[in-house]
Amino acid sequence: MPPMQYTDPHNRMFKNLRLSLTDTCNLNCVYCTLGNEDEIIADHRPQQNAHFFIDLVAILHQKLKLESIRLTGGEPLLYRQLPQLIQGLSQLNIHNINMTSNGFLLARQAKTLKIAGLKSINISLDAMDENVFYAVTKRKNVNRVLDGVDAALQIGLSVKLNAVIMKDINESEILPLLDFAFSRNITLRFLEVMAMGHLNNSAQNYFVAQQHILDIIATKYQFKIVERKPSATANYWQTTNGHRFGIIANESAPFCHDCNRLRLDAKGNMYGCLSNNNPISIDSKLDSEALAQKLQQAMQQKQLFKFAGSELSMLEIGG
Ligand code: SF4
């Protein structure tokens, strides 16, 4: 049998679909938006019906035998048919349905989403201190995110935390965030800032390298590196008292060589790589051959070595 059309010469396959449900958000984080407080929006625009997404994922799953799907945004908790969507995706036999969220609206939705079939959630939490939280997100009330974390844990969702570390904005939060994560026995991943959207040409002004983050953690904890799993985005370390933390280091420790991610936005556009701005439009009526060609096109977008920067906004495509 000939090799499948949608692998590349480096044996990379699409196994993990990141599905962006909306391009709006209720926070205004400086790494994602221009960080203007007055741009926070109450979004009443029409959204795609859950069946639009379910039908697209169904044809992709038929071809790719997806192992996991991650719901992103913008902010996916703003997607009004989220429980119906998760239920529909579960019925496609995709068992790992996960989400990345800012957690602001999570406390009141966690139980419904767990019942619908959500398995795990990565919650963005860039600061414990209220003033620093405001400096990053332009919203007050970090406690709403903390309540969301606790609600998710209580209901039995698997939880990780994500913190984008930016120079002169929230470096001071590295240890407090870690202490909080360890107190809840959950894994926190720090992220190097990415040159996406409005930061495409200025991310270096905010860049904090993996080694610098490790140096700060070493002032309080002893740790050793854990072996990386294939296609993982993060490197992980374990402290001498058994807690785990990770770093997603797009710049210092790139992970393109075994990247298995495919992205789909709320307009039905696929992207094979975050570094590529050329959308590949699909619809659920595509025949098998046409879809295979589009998947091959998406695969060719992948970078070989590392993320190369992009005009794409994280609001549209997730991180
Ligand atoms: S830059 Fe592209 S190929 Fe590299 S890890 Fe990101 S999405 Fe994958």
PDB file of N, CA, C and O in Angstrom, residues 23-95:
ATOM      1  N   ASP A  23     -13.330  33.779  17.602  1.00  0.00           N
ATOM      2  CA  ASP A  23     -12.156  34.661  17.613  1.00  0.00           C
ATOM      3  C   ASP A  23     -12.360  35.825  18.575  1.00  0.00           C
ATOM      4  O   ASP A  23     -11.792  36.896  18.408  1.00  0.00           O
ATOM      5  N   THR A  24     -13.193  35.610  19.582  1.00  0.00           N
ATOM      6  CA  THR A  24     -13.369  36.663  20.584  1.00  0.00           C
ATOM      7  C   THR A  24     -12.940  36.154  21.954  1.00  0.00           C
ATOM      8  O   THR A  24     -12.853  34.952  22.183  1.00  0.00           O
ATOM      9  N   CYS A  25     -12.676  37.096  22.842  1.00  0.00           N
ATOM     10  CA  CYS A  25     -12.192  36.735  24.172  1.00  0.00           C
ATOM     11  C   CYS A  25     -12.691  37.762  25.183  1.00  0.00           C
ATOM     12  O   CYS A  25     -12.925  38.918  24.841  1.00  0.00           O
ATOM     13  N   ASN A  26     -12.863  37.337  26.415  1.00  0.00           N
ATOM     14  CA  ASN A  26     -13.309  38.248  27.467  1.00  0.00           C
ATOM     15  C   ASN A  26     -12.143  38.807  28.277  1.00  0.00           C
ATOM     16  O   ASN A  26     -12.356  39.556  29.216  1.00  0.00           O
ATOM     17  N   LEU A  27     -10.912  38.416  27.947  1.00  0.00           N
ATOM     18  CA  LEU A  27      -9.731  39.076  28.503  1.00  0.00           C
ATOM     19  C   LEU A  27      -9.015  39.775  27.349  1.00  0.00           C
ATOM     20  O   LEU A  27      -9.358  39.584  26.184  1.00  0.00           O
ATOM     21  N   ASN A  28      -7.994  40.517  27.691  1.00  0.00           N
ATOM     22  CA  ASN A  28      -7.307  41.303  26.661  1.00  0.00           C
ATOM     23  C   ASN A  28      -5.795  41.205  26.867  1.00  0.00           C
ATOM     24  O   ASN A  28      -5.106  42.208  27.017  1.00  0.00           O
ATOM     25  N   CYS A  29      -5.305  39.969  26.897  1.00  0.00           N
ATOM     26  CA  CYS A  29      -3.908  39.722  27.289  1.00  0.00           C
ATOM     27  C   CYS A  29      -2.943  40.382  26.311  1.00  0.00           C
ATOM     28  O   CYS A  29      -3.153  40.346  25.096  1.00  0.00           O
ATOM     29  N   VAL A  30      -1.870  40.926  26.871  1.00  0.00           N
ATOM     30  CA  VAL A  30      -0.973  41.742  26.053  1.00  0.00           C
ATOM     31  C   VAL A  30      -0.205  40.918  25.025  1.00  0.00           C
ATOM     32  O   VAL A  30       0.232  41.464  24.022  1.00  0.00           O
ATOM     33  N   TYR A  31      -0.056  39.608  25.239  1.00  0.00           N
ATOM     34  CA  TYR A  31       0.647  38.792  24.241  1.00  0.00           C
ATOM     35  C   TYR A  31      -0.277  38.368  23.099  1.00  0.00           C
ATOM     36  O   TYR A  31       0.168  37.791  22.117  1.00  0.00           O
ATOM     37  N   CYS A  32      -1.555  38.638  23.248  1.00  0.00           N
ATOM     38  CA  CYS A  32      -2.523  38.159  22.263  1.00  0.00           C
ATOM     39  C   CYS A  32      -3.225  39.316  21.557  1.00  0.00           C
ATOM     40  O   CYS A  32      -3.489  39.267  20.372  1.00  0.00           O
ATOM     41  N   THR A  33      -3.532  40.355  22.312  1.00  0.00           N
ATOM     42  CA  THR A  33      -4.224  41.514  21.741  1.00  0.00           C
ATOM     43  C   THR A  33      -3.364  42.752  21.991  1.00  0.00           C
ATOM     44  O   THR A  33      -2.300  42.660  22.608  1.00  0.00           O
ATOM     45  N   LEU A  34      -3.861  43.900  21.577  1.00  0.00           N
ATOM     46  CA  LEU A  34      -3.083  45.119  21.823  1.00  0.00           C
ATOM     47  C   LEU A  34      -3.155  45.558  23.279  1.00  0.00           C
ATOM     48  O   LEU A  34      -2.509  46.502  23.687  1.00  0.00           O
ATOM     49  N   GLY A  35      -3.953  44.840  24.075  1.00  0.00           N
ATOM     50  CA  GLY A  35      -3.987  45.106  25.505  1.00  0.00           C
ATOM     51  C   GLY A  35      -4.683  46.401  25.862  1.00  0.00           C
ATOM     52  O   GLY A  35      -4.409  46.985  26.908  1.00  0.00           O
ATOM     53  N   ASN A  36      -5.589  46.877  24.995  1.00  0.00           N
ATOM     54  CA  ASN A  36      -6.332  48.098  25.325  1.00  0.00           C
ATOM     55  C   ASN A  36      -7.574  47.732  26.114  1.00  0.00           C
ATOM     56  O   ASN A  36      -8.422  46.977  25.631  1.00  0.00           O
ATOM     57  N   GLU A  37      -7.686  48.299  27.293  1.00  0.00           N
ATOM     58  CA  GLU A  37      -8.791  47.943  28.179  1.00  0.00           C
ATOM     59  C   GLU A  37     -10.136  48.177  27.512  1.00  0.00           C
ATOM     60  O   GLU A  37     -11.073  47.404  27.658  1.00  0.00           O
ATOM     61  N   ASP A  38     -10.246  49.266  26.717  1.00  0.00           N
ATOM     62  CA  ASP A  38     -11.546  49.594  26.146  1.00  0.00           C
ATOM     63  C   ASP A  38     -11.926  48.684  24.975  1.00  0.00           C
ATOM     64  O   ASP A  38     -12.978  48.822  24.387  1.00  0.00           O
ATOM     65  N   GLU A  39     -11.041  47.747  24.628  1.00  0.00           N
ATOM     66  CA  GLU A  39     -11.387  46.834  23.542  1.00  0.00           C
ATOM     67  C   GLU A  39     -12.094  45.581  24.039  1.00  0.00           C
ATOM     68  O   GLU A  39     -12.461  44.709  23.259  1.00  0.00           O
ATOM     69  N   ILE A  40     -12.232  45.447  25.365  1.00  0.00           N
ATOM     70  CA  ILE A  40     -12.921  44.260  25.877  1.00  0.00           C
ATOM     71  C   ILE A  40     -14.366  44.299  25.398  1.00  0.00           C
ATOM     72  O   ILE A  40     -15.052  45.301  25.521  1.00  0.00           O
ATOM     73  N   ILE A  41     -14.800  43.203  24.844  1.00  0.00           N
ATOM     74  CA  ILE A  41     -16.078  43.243  24.150  1.00  0.00           C
ATOM     75  C   ILE A  41     -17.082  42.274  24.751  1.00  0.00           C
ATOM     76  O   ILE A  41     -16.715  41.242  25.272  1.00  0.00           O
ATOM     77  N   ALA A  42     -18.326  42.662  24.656  1.00  0.00           N
ATOM     78  CA  ALA A  42     -19.389  41.704  24.916  1.00  0.00           C
ATOM     79  C   ALA A  42     -19.814  41.238  23.533  1.00  0.00           C
ATOM     80  O   ALA A  42     -20.266  42.038  22.721  1.00  0.00           O
ATOM     81  N   ASP A  43     -19.623  40.000  23.232  1.00  0.00           N
ATOM     82  CA  ASP A  43     -19.774  39.541  21.861  1.00  0.00           C
ATOM     83  C   ASP A  43     -21.152  38.942  21.628  1.00  0.00           C
ATOM     84  O   ASP A  43     -21.501  37.946  22.216  1.00  0.00           O
ATOM     85  N   HIS A  44     -21.903  39.572  20.760  1.00  0.00           N
ATOM     86  CA  HIS A  44     -23.223  39.027  20.434  1.00  0.00           C
ATOM     87  C   HIS A  44     -23.290  38.613  18.970  1.00  0.00           C
ATOM     88  O   HIS A  44     -24.357  38.437  18.428  1.00  0.00           O
ATOM     89  N   ARG A  45     -22.117  38.535  18.334  1.00  0.00           N
ATOM     90  CA  ARG A  45     -22.126  38.152  16.925  1.00  0.00           C
ATOM     91  C   ARG A  45     -22.576  36.703  16.767  1.00  0.00           C
ATOM     92  O   ARG A  45     -22.403  35.893  17.684  1.00  0.00           O
ATOM     93  N   PRO A  46     -23.116  36.348  15.585  1.00  0.00           N
ATOM     94  CA  PRO A  46     -23.491  34.945  15.384  1.00  0.00           C
ATOM     95  C   PRO A  46     -22.269  34.033  15.453  1.00  0.00           C
ATOM     96  O   PRO A  46     -21.160  34.459  15.124  1.00  0.00           O
ATOM     97  N   GLN A  47     -22.493  32.827  15.914  1.00  0.00           N
ATOM     98  CA  GLN A  47     -21.407  31.841  15.971  1.00  0.00           C
ATOM     99  C   GLN A  47     -21.786  30.649  15.096  1.00  0.00           C
ATOM    100  O   GLN A  47     -22.954  30.443  14.784  1.00  0.00           O
ATOM    101  N   GLN A  48     -20.794  29.865  14.748  1.00  0.00           N
ATOM    102  CA  GLN A  48     -21.064  28.649  13.975  1.00  0.00           C
ATOM    103  C   GLN A  48     -21.891  27.691  14.823  1.00  0.00           C
ATOM    104  O   GLN A  48     -21.662  27.561  16.028  1.00  0.00           O
ATOM    105  N   ASN A  49     -22.799  26.995  14.153  1.00  0.00           N
ATOM    106  CA  ASN A  49     -23.554  25.941  14.811  1.00  0.00           C
ATOM    107  C   ASN A  49     -22.617  24.782  15.176  1.00  0.00           C
ATOM    108  O   ASN A  49     -21.652  24.521  14.461  1.00  0.00           O
ATOM    109  N   ALA A  50     -22.912  24.097  16.268  1.00  0.00           N
ATOM    110  CA  ALA A  50     -22.050  22.970  16.671  1.00  0.00           C
ATOM    111  C   ALA A  50     -21.907  21.955  15.543  1.00  0.00           C
ATOM    112  O   ALA A  50     -20.842  21.353  15.371  1.00  0.00           O
ATOM    113  N   HIS A  51     -22.964  21.763  14.739  1.00  0.00           N
ATOM    114  CA  HIS A  51     -22.879  20.770  13.664  1.00  0.00           C
ATOM    115  C   HIS A  51     -21.885  21.155  12.580  1.00  0.00           C
ATOM    116  O   HIS A  51     -21.314  20.293  11.925  1.00  0.00           O
ATOM    117  N   PHE A  52     -21.669  22.449  12.411  1.00  0.00           N
ATOM    118  CA  PHE A  52     -20.646  22.895  11.450  1.00  0.00           C
ATOM    119  C   PHE A  52     -19.294  22.295  11.849  1.00  0.00           C
ATOM    120  O   PHE A  52     -18.577  21.713  11.024  1.00  0.00           O
ATOM    121  N   PHE A  53     -18.956  22.408  13.143  1.00  0.00           N
ATOM    122  CA  PHE A  53     -17.667  21.884  13.607  1.00  0.00           C
ATOM    123  C   PHE A  53     -17.661  20.348  13.603  1.00  0.00           C
ATOM    124  O   PHE A  53     -16.678  19.716  13.207  1.00  0.00           O
ATOM    125  N   ILE A  54     -18.768  19.757  14.080  1.00  0.00           N
ATOM    126  CA  ILE A  54     -18.799  18.293  14.198  1.00  0.00           C
ATOM    127  C   ILE A  54     -18.631  17.655  12.813  1.00  0.00           C
ATOM    128  O   ILE A  54     -17.873  16.693  12.648  1.00  0.00           O
ATOM    129  N   ASP A  55     -19.299  18.223  11.805  1.00  0.00           N
ATOM    130  CA  ASP A  55     -19.199  17.655  10.448  1.00  0.00           C
ATOM    131  C   ASP A  55     -17.771  17.778   9.901  1.00  0.00           C
ATOM    132  O   ASP A  55     -17.262  16.865   9.256  1.00  0.00           O
ATOM    133  N   LEU A  56     -17.124  18.913  10.152  1.00  0.00           N
ATOM    134  CA  LEU A  56     -15.742  19.079   9.674  1.00  0.00           C
ATOM    135  C   LEU A  56     -14.794  18.123  10.392  1.00  0.00           C
ATOM    136  O   LEU A  56     -13.934  17.491   9.776  1.00  0.00           O
ATOM    137  N   VAL A  57     -14.971  18.023  11.709  1.00  0.00           N
ATOM    138  CA  VAL A  57     -14.088  17.123  12.460  1.00  0.00           C
ATOM    139  C   VAL A  57     -14.327  15.679  12.010  1.00  0.00           C
ATOM    140  O   VAL A  57     -13.383  14.887  11.901  1.00  0.00           O
ATOM    141  N   ALA A  58     -15.583  15.345  11.683  1.00  0.00           N
ATOM    142  CA  ALA A  58     -15.885  13.963  11.266  1.00  0.00           C
ATOM    143  C   ALA A  58     -15.098  13.595  10.012  1.00  0.00           C
ATOM    144  O   ALA A  58     -14.498  12.510   9.943  1.00  0.00           O
ATOM    145  N   ILE A  59     -15.052  14.501   9.014  1.00  0.00           N
ATOM    146  CA  ILE A  59     -14.334  14.122   7.783  1.00  0.00           C
ATOM    147  C   ILE A  59     -12.824  14.094   8.030  1.00  0.00           C
ATOM    148  O   ILE A  59     -12.107  13.272   7.467  1.00  0.00           O
ATOM    149  N   LEU A  60     -12.350  14.952   8.912  1.00  0.00           N
ATOM    150  CA  LEU A  60     -10.912  14.920   9.226  1.00  0.00           C
ATOM    151  C   LEU A  60     -10.569  13.651  10.005  1.00  0.00           C
ATOM    152  O   LEU A  60      -9.549  12.997   9.749  1.00  0.00           O
ATOM    153  N   HIS A  61     -11.422  13.291  10.932  1.00  0.00           N
ATOM    154  CA  HIS A  61     -11.151  12.109  11.758  1.00  0.00           C
ATOM    155  C   HIS A  61     -11.160  10.834  10.911  1.00  0.00           C
ATOM    156  O   HIS A  61     -10.350   9.934  11.111  1.00  0.00           O
ATOM    157  N   GLN A  62     -12.057  10.805   9.919  1.00  0.00           N
ATOM    158  CA  GLN A  62     -12.117   9.648   9.026  1.00  0.00           C
ATOM    159  C   GLN A  62     -10.773   9.446   8.324  1.00  0.00           C
ATOM    160  O   GLN A  62     -10.303   8.337   8.166  1.00  0.00           O
ATOM    161  N   LYS A  63     -10.144  10.518   7.927  1.00  0.00           N
ATOM    162  CA  LYS A  63      -8.869  10.435   7.210  1.00  0.00           C
ATOM    163  C   LYS A  63      -7.685  10.236   8.153  1.00  0.00           C
ATOM    164  O   LYS A  63      -6.747   9.512   7.858  1.00  0.00           O
ATOM    165  N   LEU A  64      -7.728  10.949   9.285  1.00  0.00           N
ATOM    166  CA  LEU A  64      -6.505  11.082  10.098  1.00  0.00           C
ATOM    167  C   LEU A  64      -6.469  10.180  11.321  1.00  0.00           C
ATOM    168  O   LEU A  64      -5.422  10.011  11.930  1.00  0.00           O
ATOM    169  N   LYS A  65      -7.640   9.622  11.688  1.00  0.00           N
ATOM    170  CA  LYS A  65      -7.727   8.857  12.948  1.00  0.00           C
ATOM    171  C   LYS A  65      -7.113   9.689  14.082  1.00  0.00           C
ATOM    172  O   LYS A  65      -6.111   9.327  14.701  1.00  0.00           O
ATOM    173  N   LEU A  66      -7.744  10.804  14.322  1.00  0.00           N
ATOM    174  CA  LEU A  66      -7.233  11.741  15.328  1.00  0.00           C
ATOM    175  C   LEU A  66      -7.153  11.082  16.701  1.00  0.00           C
ATOM    176  O   LEU A  66      -8.037  10.313  17.076  1.00  0.00           O
ATOM    177  N   GLU A  67      -6.117  11.429  17.452  1.00  0.00           N
ATOM    178  CA  GLU A  67      -5.992  10.886  18.813  1.00  0.00           C
ATOM    179  C   GLU A  67      -6.566  11.845  19.846  1.00  0.00           C
ATOM    180  O   GLU A  67      -7.001  11.426  20.914  1.00  0.00           O
ATOM    181  N   SER A  68      -6.514  13.130  19.520  1.00  0.00           N
ATOM    182  CA  SER A  68      -7.034  14.088  20.493  1.00  0.00           C
ATOM    183  C   SER A  68      -7.478  15.353  19.790  1.00  0.00           C
ATOM    184  O   SER A  68      -7.048  15.648  18.668  1.00  0.00           O
ATOM    185  N   ILE A  69      -8.338  16.049  20.473  1.00  0.00           N
ATOM    186  CA  ILE A  69      -8.810  17.329  19.949  1.00  0.00           C
ATOM    187  C   ILE A  69      -8.772  18.337  21.093  1.00  0.00           C
ATOM    188  O   ILE A  69      -9.109  18.004  22.230  1.00  0.00           O
ATOM    189  N   ARG A  70      -8.291  19.514  20.781  1.00  0.00           N
ATOM    190  CA  ARG A  70      -8.214  20.563  21.808  1.00  0.00           C
ATOM    191  C   ARG A  70      -9.053  21.752  21.345  1.00  0.00           C
ATOM    192  O   ARG A  70      -8.825  22.291  20.265  1.00  0.00           O
ATOM    193  N   LEU A  71     -10.018  22.132  22.148  1.00  0.00           N
ATOM    194  CA  LEU A  71     -10.882  23.264  21.835  1.00  0.00           C
ATOM    195  C   LEU A  71     -10.199  24.540  22.326  1.00  0.00           C
ATOM    196  O   LEU A  71      -9.776  24.618  23.485  1.00  0.00           O
ATOM    197  N   THR A  72     -10.082  25.512  21.416  1.00  0.00           N
ATOM    198  CA  THR A  72      -9.414  26.764  21.765  1.00  0.00           C
ATOM    199  C   THR A  72     -10.272  27.937  21.275  1.00  0.00           C
ATOM    200  O   THR A  72     -11.385  27.752  20.820  1.00  0.00           O
ATOM    201  N   GLY A  73      -9.711  29.120  21.312  1.00  0.00           N
ATOM    202  CA  GLY A  73     -10.398  30.296  20.786  1.00  0.00           C
ATOM    203  C   GLY A  73      -9.379  31.157  20.075  1.00  0.00           C
ATOM    204  O   GLY A  73      -8.456  30.606  19.465  1.00  0.00           O
ATOM    205  N   GLY A  74      -9.495  32.461  20.377  1.00  0.00           N
ATOM    206  CA  GLY A  74     -10.256  33.171  21.395  1.00  0.00           C
ATOM    207  C   GLY A  74     -10.488  32.360  22.679  1.00  0.00           C
ATOM    208  O   GLY A  74      -9.654  31.561  23.054  1.00  0.00           O
ATOM    209  N   GLU A  75     -11.617  32.626  23.289  1.00  0.00           N
ATOM    210  CA  GLU A  75     -11.950  31.952  24.539  1.00  0.00           C
ATOM    211  C   GLU A  75     -13.095  30.958  24.287  1.00  0.00           C
ATOM    212  O   GLU A  75     -14.237  31.378  24.038  1.00  0.00           O
ATOM    213  N   PRO A  76     -12.829  29.659  24.371  1.00  0.00           N
ATOM    214  CA  PRO A  76     -13.857  28.675  24.004  1.00  0.00           C
ATOM    215  C   PRO A  76     -15.062  28.658  24.934  1.00  0.00           C
ATOM    216  O   PRO A  76     -16.146  28.240  24.513  1.00  0.00           O
ATOM    217  N   LEU A  77     -14.911  29.153  26.180  1.00  0.00           N
ATOM    218  CA  LEU A  77     -16.088  29.174  27.068  1.00  0.00           C
ATOM    219  C   LEU A  77     -17.121  30.207  26.611  1.00  0.00           C
ATOM    220  O   LEU A  77     -18.241  30.218  27.112  1.00  0.00           O
ATOM    221  N   LEU A  78     -16.746  31.075  25.669  1.00  0.00           N
ATOM    222  CA  LEU A  78     -17.722  32.017  25.108  1.00  0.00           C
ATOM    223  C   LEU A  78     -18.538  31.384  23.982  1.00  0.00           C
ATOM    224  O   LEU A  78     -19.483  32.004  23.476  1.00  0.00           O
ATOM    225  N   TYR A  79     -18.174  30.172  23.588  1.00  0.00           N
ATOM    226  CA  TYR A  79     -18.913  29.493  22.516  1.00  0.00           C
ATOM    227  C   TYR A  79     -20.192  28.917  23.129  1.00  0.00           C
ATOM    228  O   TYR A  79     -20.150  28.083  24.033  1.00  0.00           O
ATOM    229  N   ARG A  80     -21.335  29.365  22.602  1.00  0.00           N
ATOM    230  CA  ARG A  80     -22.590  29.115  23.301  1.00  0.00           C
ATOM    231  C   ARG A  80     -23.061  27.660  23.231  1.00  0.00           C
ATOM    232  O   ARG A  80     -23.818  27.228  24.081  1.00  0.00           O
ATOM    233  N   GLN A  81     -22.646  26.900  22.226  1.00  0.00           N
ATOM    234  CA  GLN A  81     -23.097  25.502  22.135  1.00  0.00           C
ATOM    235  C   GLN A  81     -21.992  24.526  22.568  1.00  0.00           C
ATOM    236  O   GLN A  81     -21.884  23.417  22.035  1.00  0.00           O
ATOM    237  N   LEU A  82     -21.190  24.946  23.523  1.00  0.00           N
ATOM    238  CA  LEU A  82     -20.031  24.123  23.900  1.00  0.00           C
ATOM    239  C   LEU A  82     -20.417  22.718  24.389  1.00  0.00           C
ATOM    240  O   LEU A  82     -19.825  21.732  23.931  1.00  0.00           O
ATOM    241  N   PRO A  83     -21.394  22.559  25.298  1.00  0.00           N
ATOM    242  CA  PRO A  83     -21.728  21.187  25.736  1.00  0.00           C
ATOM    243  C   PRO A  83     -22.200  20.302  24.579  1.00  0.00           C
ATOM    244  O   PRO A  83     -21.772  19.151  24.459  1.00  0.00           O
ATOM    245  N   GLN A  84     -23.058  20.869  23.701  1.00  0.00           N
ATOM    246  CA  GLN A  84     -23.539  20.085  22.553  1.00  0.00           C
ATOM    247  C   GLN A  84     -22.366  19.688  21.648  1.00  0.00           C
ATOM    248  O   GLN A  84     -22.324  18.576  21.131  1.00  0.00           O
ATOM    249  N   LEU A  85     -21.437  20.613  21.463  1.00  0.00           N
ATOM    250  CA  LEU A  85     -20.281  20.317  20.610  1.00  0.00           C
ATOM    251  C   LEU A  85     -19.441  19.179  21.212  1.00  0.00           C
ATOM    252  O   LEU A  85     -19.053  18.236  20.514  1.00  0.00           O
ATOM    253  N   ILE A  86     -19.172  19.274  22.514  1.00  0.00           N
ATOM    254  CA  ILE A  86     -18.344  18.241  23.155  1.00  0.00           C
ATOM    255  C   ILE A  86     -19.038  16.881  23.070  1.00  0.00           C
ATOM    256  O   ILE A  86     -18.406  15.864  22.757  1.00  0.00           O
ATOM    257  N   GLN A  87     -20.347  16.886  23.296  1.00  0.00           N
ATOM    258  CA  GLN A  87     -21.102  15.617  23.175  1.00  0.00           C
ATOM    259  C   GLN A  87     -20.994  15.042  21.764  1.00  0.00           C
ATOM    260  O   GLN A  87     -20.746  13.858  21.574  1.00  0.00           O
ATOM    261  N   GLY A  88     -21.173  15.905  20.784  1.00  0.00           N
ATOM    262  CA  GLY A  88     -21.117  15.463  19.385  1.00  0.00           C
ATOM    263  C   GLY A  88     -19.741  14.926  19.030  1.00  0.00           C
ATOM    264  O   GLY A  88     -19.617  13.930  18.322  1.00  0.00           O
ATOM    265  N   LEU A  89     -18.690  15.575  19.511  1.00  0.00           N
ATOM    266  CA  LEU A  89     -17.331  15.103  19.216  1.00  0.00           C
ATOM    267  C   LEU A  89     -17.072  13.767  19.904  1.00  0.00           C
ATOM    268  O   LEU A  89     -16.417  12.880  19.345  1.00  0.00           O
ATOM    269  N   SER A  90     -17.605  13.599  21.117  1.00  0.00           N
ATOM    270  CA  SER A  90     -17.435  12.317  21.827  1.00  0.00           C
ATOM    271  C   SER A  90     -18.057  11.187  21.011  1.00  0.00           C
ATOM    272  O   SER A  90     -17.526  10.079  20.967  1.00  0.00           O
ATOM    273  N   GLN A  91     -19.186  11.501  20.352  1.00  0.00           N
ATOM    274  CA  GLN A  91     -19.858  10.455  19.577  1.00  0.00           C
ATOM    275  C   GLN A  91     -19.091  10.077  18.312  1.00  0.00           C
ATOM    276  O   GLN A  91     -19.384   9.072  17.684  1.00  0.00           O
ATOM    277  N   LEU A  92     -18.090  10.876  17.951  1.00  0.00           N
ATOM    278  CA  LEU A  92     -17.231  10.488  16.814  1.00  0.00           C
ATOM    279  C   LEU A  92     -16.132   9.534  17.255  1.00  0.00           C
ATOM    280  O   LEU A  92     -15.253   9.182  16.477  1.00  0.00           O
ATOM    281  N   ASN A  93     -16.174   9.158  18.530  1.00  0.00           N
ATOM    282  CA  ASN A  93     -15.131   8.279  19.094  1.00  0.00           C
ATOM    283  C   ASN A  93     -13.764   8.941  19.148  1.00  0.00           C
ATOM    284  O   ASN A  93     -12.748   8.298  18.913  1.00  0.00           O
ATOM    285  N   ILE A  94     -13.762  10.225  19.424  1.00  0.00           N
ATOM    286  CA  ILE A  94     -12.491  10.881  19.749  1.00  0.00           C
ATOM    287  C   ILE A  94     -12.509  11.011  21.265  1.00  0.00           C
ATOM    288  O   ILE A  94     -13.286  11.782  21.832  1.00  0.00           O
ATOM    289  N   HIS A  95     -11.678  10.221  21.915  1.00  0.00           N
ATOM    290  CA  HIS A  95     -11.849  10.100  23.360  1.00  0.00           C
ATOM    291  C   HIS A  95     -11.143  11.188  24.152  1.00  0.00           C
ATOM    292  O   HIS A  95     -11.540  11.510  25.253  1.00  0.00           O
TER     293      HIS A  95
END
